[in-house]
Coordinates of C-alpha atoms in Angstrom, one line a residue:
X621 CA 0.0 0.0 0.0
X622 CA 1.7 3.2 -1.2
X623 CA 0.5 6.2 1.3
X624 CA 1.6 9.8 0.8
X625 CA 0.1 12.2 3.9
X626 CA 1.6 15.8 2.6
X627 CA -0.1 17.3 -0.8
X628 CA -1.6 20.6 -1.4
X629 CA -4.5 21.8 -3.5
X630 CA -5.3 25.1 -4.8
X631 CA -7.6 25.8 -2.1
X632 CA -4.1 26.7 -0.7
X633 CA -0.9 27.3 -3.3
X634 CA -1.1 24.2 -4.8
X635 CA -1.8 24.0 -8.7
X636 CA -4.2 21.4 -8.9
X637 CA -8.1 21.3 -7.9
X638 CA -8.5 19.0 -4.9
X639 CA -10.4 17.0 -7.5
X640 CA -7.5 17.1 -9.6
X641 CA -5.3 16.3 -6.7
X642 CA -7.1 13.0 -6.1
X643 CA -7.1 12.0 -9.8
X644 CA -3.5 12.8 -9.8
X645 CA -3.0 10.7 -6.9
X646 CA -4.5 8.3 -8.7
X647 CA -2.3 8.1 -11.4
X648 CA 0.4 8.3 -9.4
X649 CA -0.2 4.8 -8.0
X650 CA -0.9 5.6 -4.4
X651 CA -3.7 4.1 -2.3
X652 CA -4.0 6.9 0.0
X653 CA -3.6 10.1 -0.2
X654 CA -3.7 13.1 2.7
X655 CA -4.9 16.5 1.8
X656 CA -3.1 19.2 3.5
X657 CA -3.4 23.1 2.7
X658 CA -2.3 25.5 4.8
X659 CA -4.4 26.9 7.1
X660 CA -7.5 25.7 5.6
X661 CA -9.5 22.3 5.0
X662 CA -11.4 24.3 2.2
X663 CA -10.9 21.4 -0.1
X664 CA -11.8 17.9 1.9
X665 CA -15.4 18.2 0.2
X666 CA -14.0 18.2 -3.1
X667 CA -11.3 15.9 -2.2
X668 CA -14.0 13.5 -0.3
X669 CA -16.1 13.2 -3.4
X670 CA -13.8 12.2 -6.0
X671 CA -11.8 10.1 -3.5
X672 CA -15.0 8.4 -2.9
X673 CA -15.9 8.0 -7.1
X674 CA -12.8 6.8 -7.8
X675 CA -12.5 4.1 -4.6
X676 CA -9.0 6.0 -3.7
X677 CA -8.1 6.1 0.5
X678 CA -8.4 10.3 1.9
X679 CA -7.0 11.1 5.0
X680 CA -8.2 14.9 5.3
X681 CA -5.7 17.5 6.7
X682 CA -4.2 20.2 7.5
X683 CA -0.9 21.9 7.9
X684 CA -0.8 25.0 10.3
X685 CA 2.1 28.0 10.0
X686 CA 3.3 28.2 13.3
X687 CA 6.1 29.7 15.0
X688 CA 8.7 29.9 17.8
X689 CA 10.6 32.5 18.4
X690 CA 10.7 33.9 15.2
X691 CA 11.5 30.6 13.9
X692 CA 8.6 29.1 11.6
X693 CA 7.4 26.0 11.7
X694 CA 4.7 23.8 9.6
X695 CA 2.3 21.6 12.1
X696 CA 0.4 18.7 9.9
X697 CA -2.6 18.0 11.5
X698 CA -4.8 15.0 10.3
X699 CA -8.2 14.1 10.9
X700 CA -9.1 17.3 13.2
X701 CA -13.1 18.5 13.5
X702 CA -12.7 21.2 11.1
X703 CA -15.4 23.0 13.3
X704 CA -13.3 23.2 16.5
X705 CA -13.9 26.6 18.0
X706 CA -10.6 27.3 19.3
X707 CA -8.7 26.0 16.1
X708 CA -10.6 27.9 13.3
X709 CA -10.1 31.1 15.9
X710 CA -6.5 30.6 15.1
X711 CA -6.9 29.8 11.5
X712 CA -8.6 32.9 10.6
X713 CA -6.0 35.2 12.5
X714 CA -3.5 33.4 10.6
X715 CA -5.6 33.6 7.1
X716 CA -5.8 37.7 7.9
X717 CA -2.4 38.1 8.1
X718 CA -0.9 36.4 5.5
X719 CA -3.3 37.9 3.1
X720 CA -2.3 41.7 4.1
X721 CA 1.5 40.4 4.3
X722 CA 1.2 39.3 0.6
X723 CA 0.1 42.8 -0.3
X724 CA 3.2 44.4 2.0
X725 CA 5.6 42.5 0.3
X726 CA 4.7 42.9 -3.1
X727 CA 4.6 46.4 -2.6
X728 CA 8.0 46.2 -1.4
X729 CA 9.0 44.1 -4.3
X730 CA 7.2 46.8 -6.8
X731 CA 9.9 49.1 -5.9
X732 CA 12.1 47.2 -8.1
X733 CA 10.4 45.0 -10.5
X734 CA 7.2 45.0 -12.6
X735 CA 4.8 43.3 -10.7
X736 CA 0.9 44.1 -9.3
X737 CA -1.0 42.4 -6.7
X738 CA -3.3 42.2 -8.9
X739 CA -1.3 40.1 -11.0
X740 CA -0.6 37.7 -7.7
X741 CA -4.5 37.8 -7.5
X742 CA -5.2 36.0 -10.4
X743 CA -2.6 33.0 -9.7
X744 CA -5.3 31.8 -6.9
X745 CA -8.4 29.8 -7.3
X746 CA -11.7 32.0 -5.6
X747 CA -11.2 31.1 -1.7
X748 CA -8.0 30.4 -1.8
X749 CA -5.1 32.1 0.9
X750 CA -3.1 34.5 -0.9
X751 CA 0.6 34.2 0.5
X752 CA 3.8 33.9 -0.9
X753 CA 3.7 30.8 -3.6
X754 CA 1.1 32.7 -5.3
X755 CA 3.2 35.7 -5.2
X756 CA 6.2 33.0 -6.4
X757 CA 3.6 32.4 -9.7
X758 CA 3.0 36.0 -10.7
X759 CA 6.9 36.4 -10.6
X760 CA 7.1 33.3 -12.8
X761 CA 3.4 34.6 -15.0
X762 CA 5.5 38.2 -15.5
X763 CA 9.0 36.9 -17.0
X764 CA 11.0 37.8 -14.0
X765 CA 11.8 34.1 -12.5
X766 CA 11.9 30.8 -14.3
X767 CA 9.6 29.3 -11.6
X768 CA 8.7 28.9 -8.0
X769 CA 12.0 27.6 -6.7
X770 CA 13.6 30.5 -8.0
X771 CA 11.7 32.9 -7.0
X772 CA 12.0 31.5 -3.3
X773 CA 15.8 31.6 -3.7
X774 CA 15.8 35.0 -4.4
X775 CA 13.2 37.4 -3.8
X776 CA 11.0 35.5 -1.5
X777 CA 13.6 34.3 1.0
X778 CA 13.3 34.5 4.5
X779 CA 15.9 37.4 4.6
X780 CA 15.3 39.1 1.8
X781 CA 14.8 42.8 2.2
X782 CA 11.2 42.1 0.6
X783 CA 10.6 39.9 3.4
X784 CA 7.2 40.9 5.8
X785 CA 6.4 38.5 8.6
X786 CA 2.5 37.3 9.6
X787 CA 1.2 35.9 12.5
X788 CA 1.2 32.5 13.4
X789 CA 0.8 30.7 16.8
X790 CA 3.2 29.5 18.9
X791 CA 3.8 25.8 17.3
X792 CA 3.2 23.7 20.9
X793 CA 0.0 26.1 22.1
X794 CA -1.2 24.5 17.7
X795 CA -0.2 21.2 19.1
X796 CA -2.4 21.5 22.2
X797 CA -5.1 22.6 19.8
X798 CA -4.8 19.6 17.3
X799 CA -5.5 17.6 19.8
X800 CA -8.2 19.5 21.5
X801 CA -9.5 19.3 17.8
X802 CA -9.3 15.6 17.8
X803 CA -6.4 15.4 15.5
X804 CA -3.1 14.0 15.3
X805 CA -0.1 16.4 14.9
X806 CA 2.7 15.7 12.9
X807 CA 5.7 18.2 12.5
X808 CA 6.3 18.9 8.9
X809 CA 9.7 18.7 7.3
X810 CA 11.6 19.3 10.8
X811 CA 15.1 19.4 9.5
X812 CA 14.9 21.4 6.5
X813 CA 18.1 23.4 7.1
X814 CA 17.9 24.6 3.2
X815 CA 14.5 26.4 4.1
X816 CA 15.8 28.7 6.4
X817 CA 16.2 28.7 10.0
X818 CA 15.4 25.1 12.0
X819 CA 14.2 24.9 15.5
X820 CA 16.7 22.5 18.1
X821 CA 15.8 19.2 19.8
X822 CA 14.9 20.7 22.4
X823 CA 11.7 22.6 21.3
X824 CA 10.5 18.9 19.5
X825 CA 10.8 18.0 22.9
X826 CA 8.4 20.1 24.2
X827 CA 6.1 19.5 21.4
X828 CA 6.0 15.7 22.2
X829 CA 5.6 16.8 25.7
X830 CA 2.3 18.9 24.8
X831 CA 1.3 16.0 22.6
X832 CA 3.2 16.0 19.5
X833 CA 2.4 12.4 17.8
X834 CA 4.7 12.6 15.0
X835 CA 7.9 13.5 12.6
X836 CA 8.3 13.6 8.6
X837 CA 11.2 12.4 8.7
X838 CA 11.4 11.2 4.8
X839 CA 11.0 14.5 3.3
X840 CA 13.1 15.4 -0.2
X841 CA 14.6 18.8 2.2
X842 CA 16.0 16.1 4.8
X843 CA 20.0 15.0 4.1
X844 CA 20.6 11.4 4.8
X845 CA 22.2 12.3 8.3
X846 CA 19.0 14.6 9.0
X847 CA 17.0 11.5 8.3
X848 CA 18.9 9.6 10.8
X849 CA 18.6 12.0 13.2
X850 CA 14.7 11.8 13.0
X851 CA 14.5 8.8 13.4
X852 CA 16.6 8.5 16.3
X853 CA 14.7 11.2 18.0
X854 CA 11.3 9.7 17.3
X855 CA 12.4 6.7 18.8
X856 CA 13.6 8.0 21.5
X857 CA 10.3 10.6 22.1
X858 CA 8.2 7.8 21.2
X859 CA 6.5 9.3 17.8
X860 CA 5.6 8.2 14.5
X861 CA 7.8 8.6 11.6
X862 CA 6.0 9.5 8.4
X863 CA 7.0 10.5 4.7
X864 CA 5.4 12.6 2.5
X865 CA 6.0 14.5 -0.9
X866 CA 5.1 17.7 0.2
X867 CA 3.3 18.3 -3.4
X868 CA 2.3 21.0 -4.5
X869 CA 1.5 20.5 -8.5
X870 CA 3.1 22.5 -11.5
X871 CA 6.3 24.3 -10.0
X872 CA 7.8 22.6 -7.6
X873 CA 10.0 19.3 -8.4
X874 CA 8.4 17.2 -5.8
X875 CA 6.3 14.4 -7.1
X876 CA 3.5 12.3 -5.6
X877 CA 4.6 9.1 -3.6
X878 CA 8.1 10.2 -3.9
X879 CA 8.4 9.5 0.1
X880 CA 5.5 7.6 1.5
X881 CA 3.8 6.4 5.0
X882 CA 3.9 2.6 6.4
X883 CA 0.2 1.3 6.5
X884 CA 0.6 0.4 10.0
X885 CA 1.8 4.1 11.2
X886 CA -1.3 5.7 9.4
X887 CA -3.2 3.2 11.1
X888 CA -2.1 4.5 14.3
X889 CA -2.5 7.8 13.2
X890 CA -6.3 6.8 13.0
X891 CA -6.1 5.1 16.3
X892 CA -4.8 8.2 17.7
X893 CA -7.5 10.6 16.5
X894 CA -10.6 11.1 18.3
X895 CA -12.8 12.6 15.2

């Protein structure tokens, strides 16, 4: 059973539909797929449906921008009440903010090259959370980078001078509250020195202390010697290991089922949750 639990659809700054997603999943081979936006579970409907027509396995997720100490962090959280008062408080503070950070930083960027946020606009689907992959796509749209990867290396990095922060909650008070949601948490792509700035052992620790249930470890961004790490520490904190593709469509070289999850840890994953 091939099981992938990290994709993302253009209900966040993915390229394809969450319909689209699915069928891609399909085609990929995998069994299972998880659908994971950021910030949002806009797309599980969609998702559900065509999972549902075409007989593939949906694990319906999430994965939350968090932070610590000016450090961010992604939280994956799967099978959460997507009702959960406290939860969608946080979401929407987050969803605020990274919309009106989008429209500082291309106005910074407009100071030196041709672009609109009108332009970024129309990279995302209607509902969608504009942030900085769809300001990645209008640099792409315009001429100015070859693609997304680019355009992170360069003008959207974390210390670029076009660089605005958002909010985003403290990554073990969004561990408490994918719990209190009924989810499991997973931390996404923990090691991913080449993103920028990574957080120490010793804030995974306190995760796992507030309830943390798991690690990607088997991410494309992790170097062999991260991925040994990982799964030392998991072992030692007593949390899943998972692997994932991180996909996001068109844009970015990750492919579906290029790392994937053991059946028997998303099985736990379910036994964990209490939706």
């Amino acid at each position: 059973m091939r099981i992938d639990l990290h994709t993302h659809s253009t209900a966040s700054d993915g390229t394809d539909s969450p319909a689209e997603l699915v069928r891609a999943a399909r085609r990929a081979g995998l069994d299972v797929v998880a659908i994971t936006d950021h910030d949002t579970t806009a797309g599980w409907a969609e998702a559900s449906a065509e999972a549902e027509r075409l007989g593939l396995g949906l694990v319906r997720g999430i994965e939350i921008s968090c932070a610590h100490r000016g450090t961010s962090i992604h939280l994956l959280g799967y099978l959460i009440d997507p009702t959960h008062p406290g939860l969608l408080a946080e979401l929407e503070k987050t969803r605020v903010s990274r919309e009106t950070r989008a429209q500082r930083i291309v106005e910074r960027l407009a100071r030196d090259v041709p672009i609109t946020y009108d332009e970024v606009l129309a990279q995302a689907r209607d509902g969608s959370t504009i942030g900085r992959p769809h300001i990645a796509d209008a640099l792409v749209a315009t001429g100015i980078v070859a693609d997304r990867d680019v355009a992170f290396a360069s003008y959207l990095r974390d210390d670029s001078p076009y660089f605005v922060s958002h909010y985003a909650p403290h990554v073990v008070e969004a561990v408490r509250l994918v719990r209190e949601a009924g989810g499991v948490p997973v931390m996404a792509h923990p090691f991913a020195a080449a993103r920028g700035r990574t957080v120490g052992d010793e804030v995974i620790e306190e995760m796992a202390a507030a309830g943390l249930g798991g690690l990607e470890v088997h991410h494309r961004d992790h170097s062999a010697e991260a991925v040994a790490h990982g799964d030392a520490l998991a072992s030692r904190l007593g949390l899943l290991v998972t692997g994932s593709s991180d996909y996001h469509g068109t844009g970015k070289l990750n492919q579906l089922g290029e790392r994937t999850t053991p059946p028997e840890t998303l099985a736990r994953i379910r036994e964990l949750a209490g939706t």
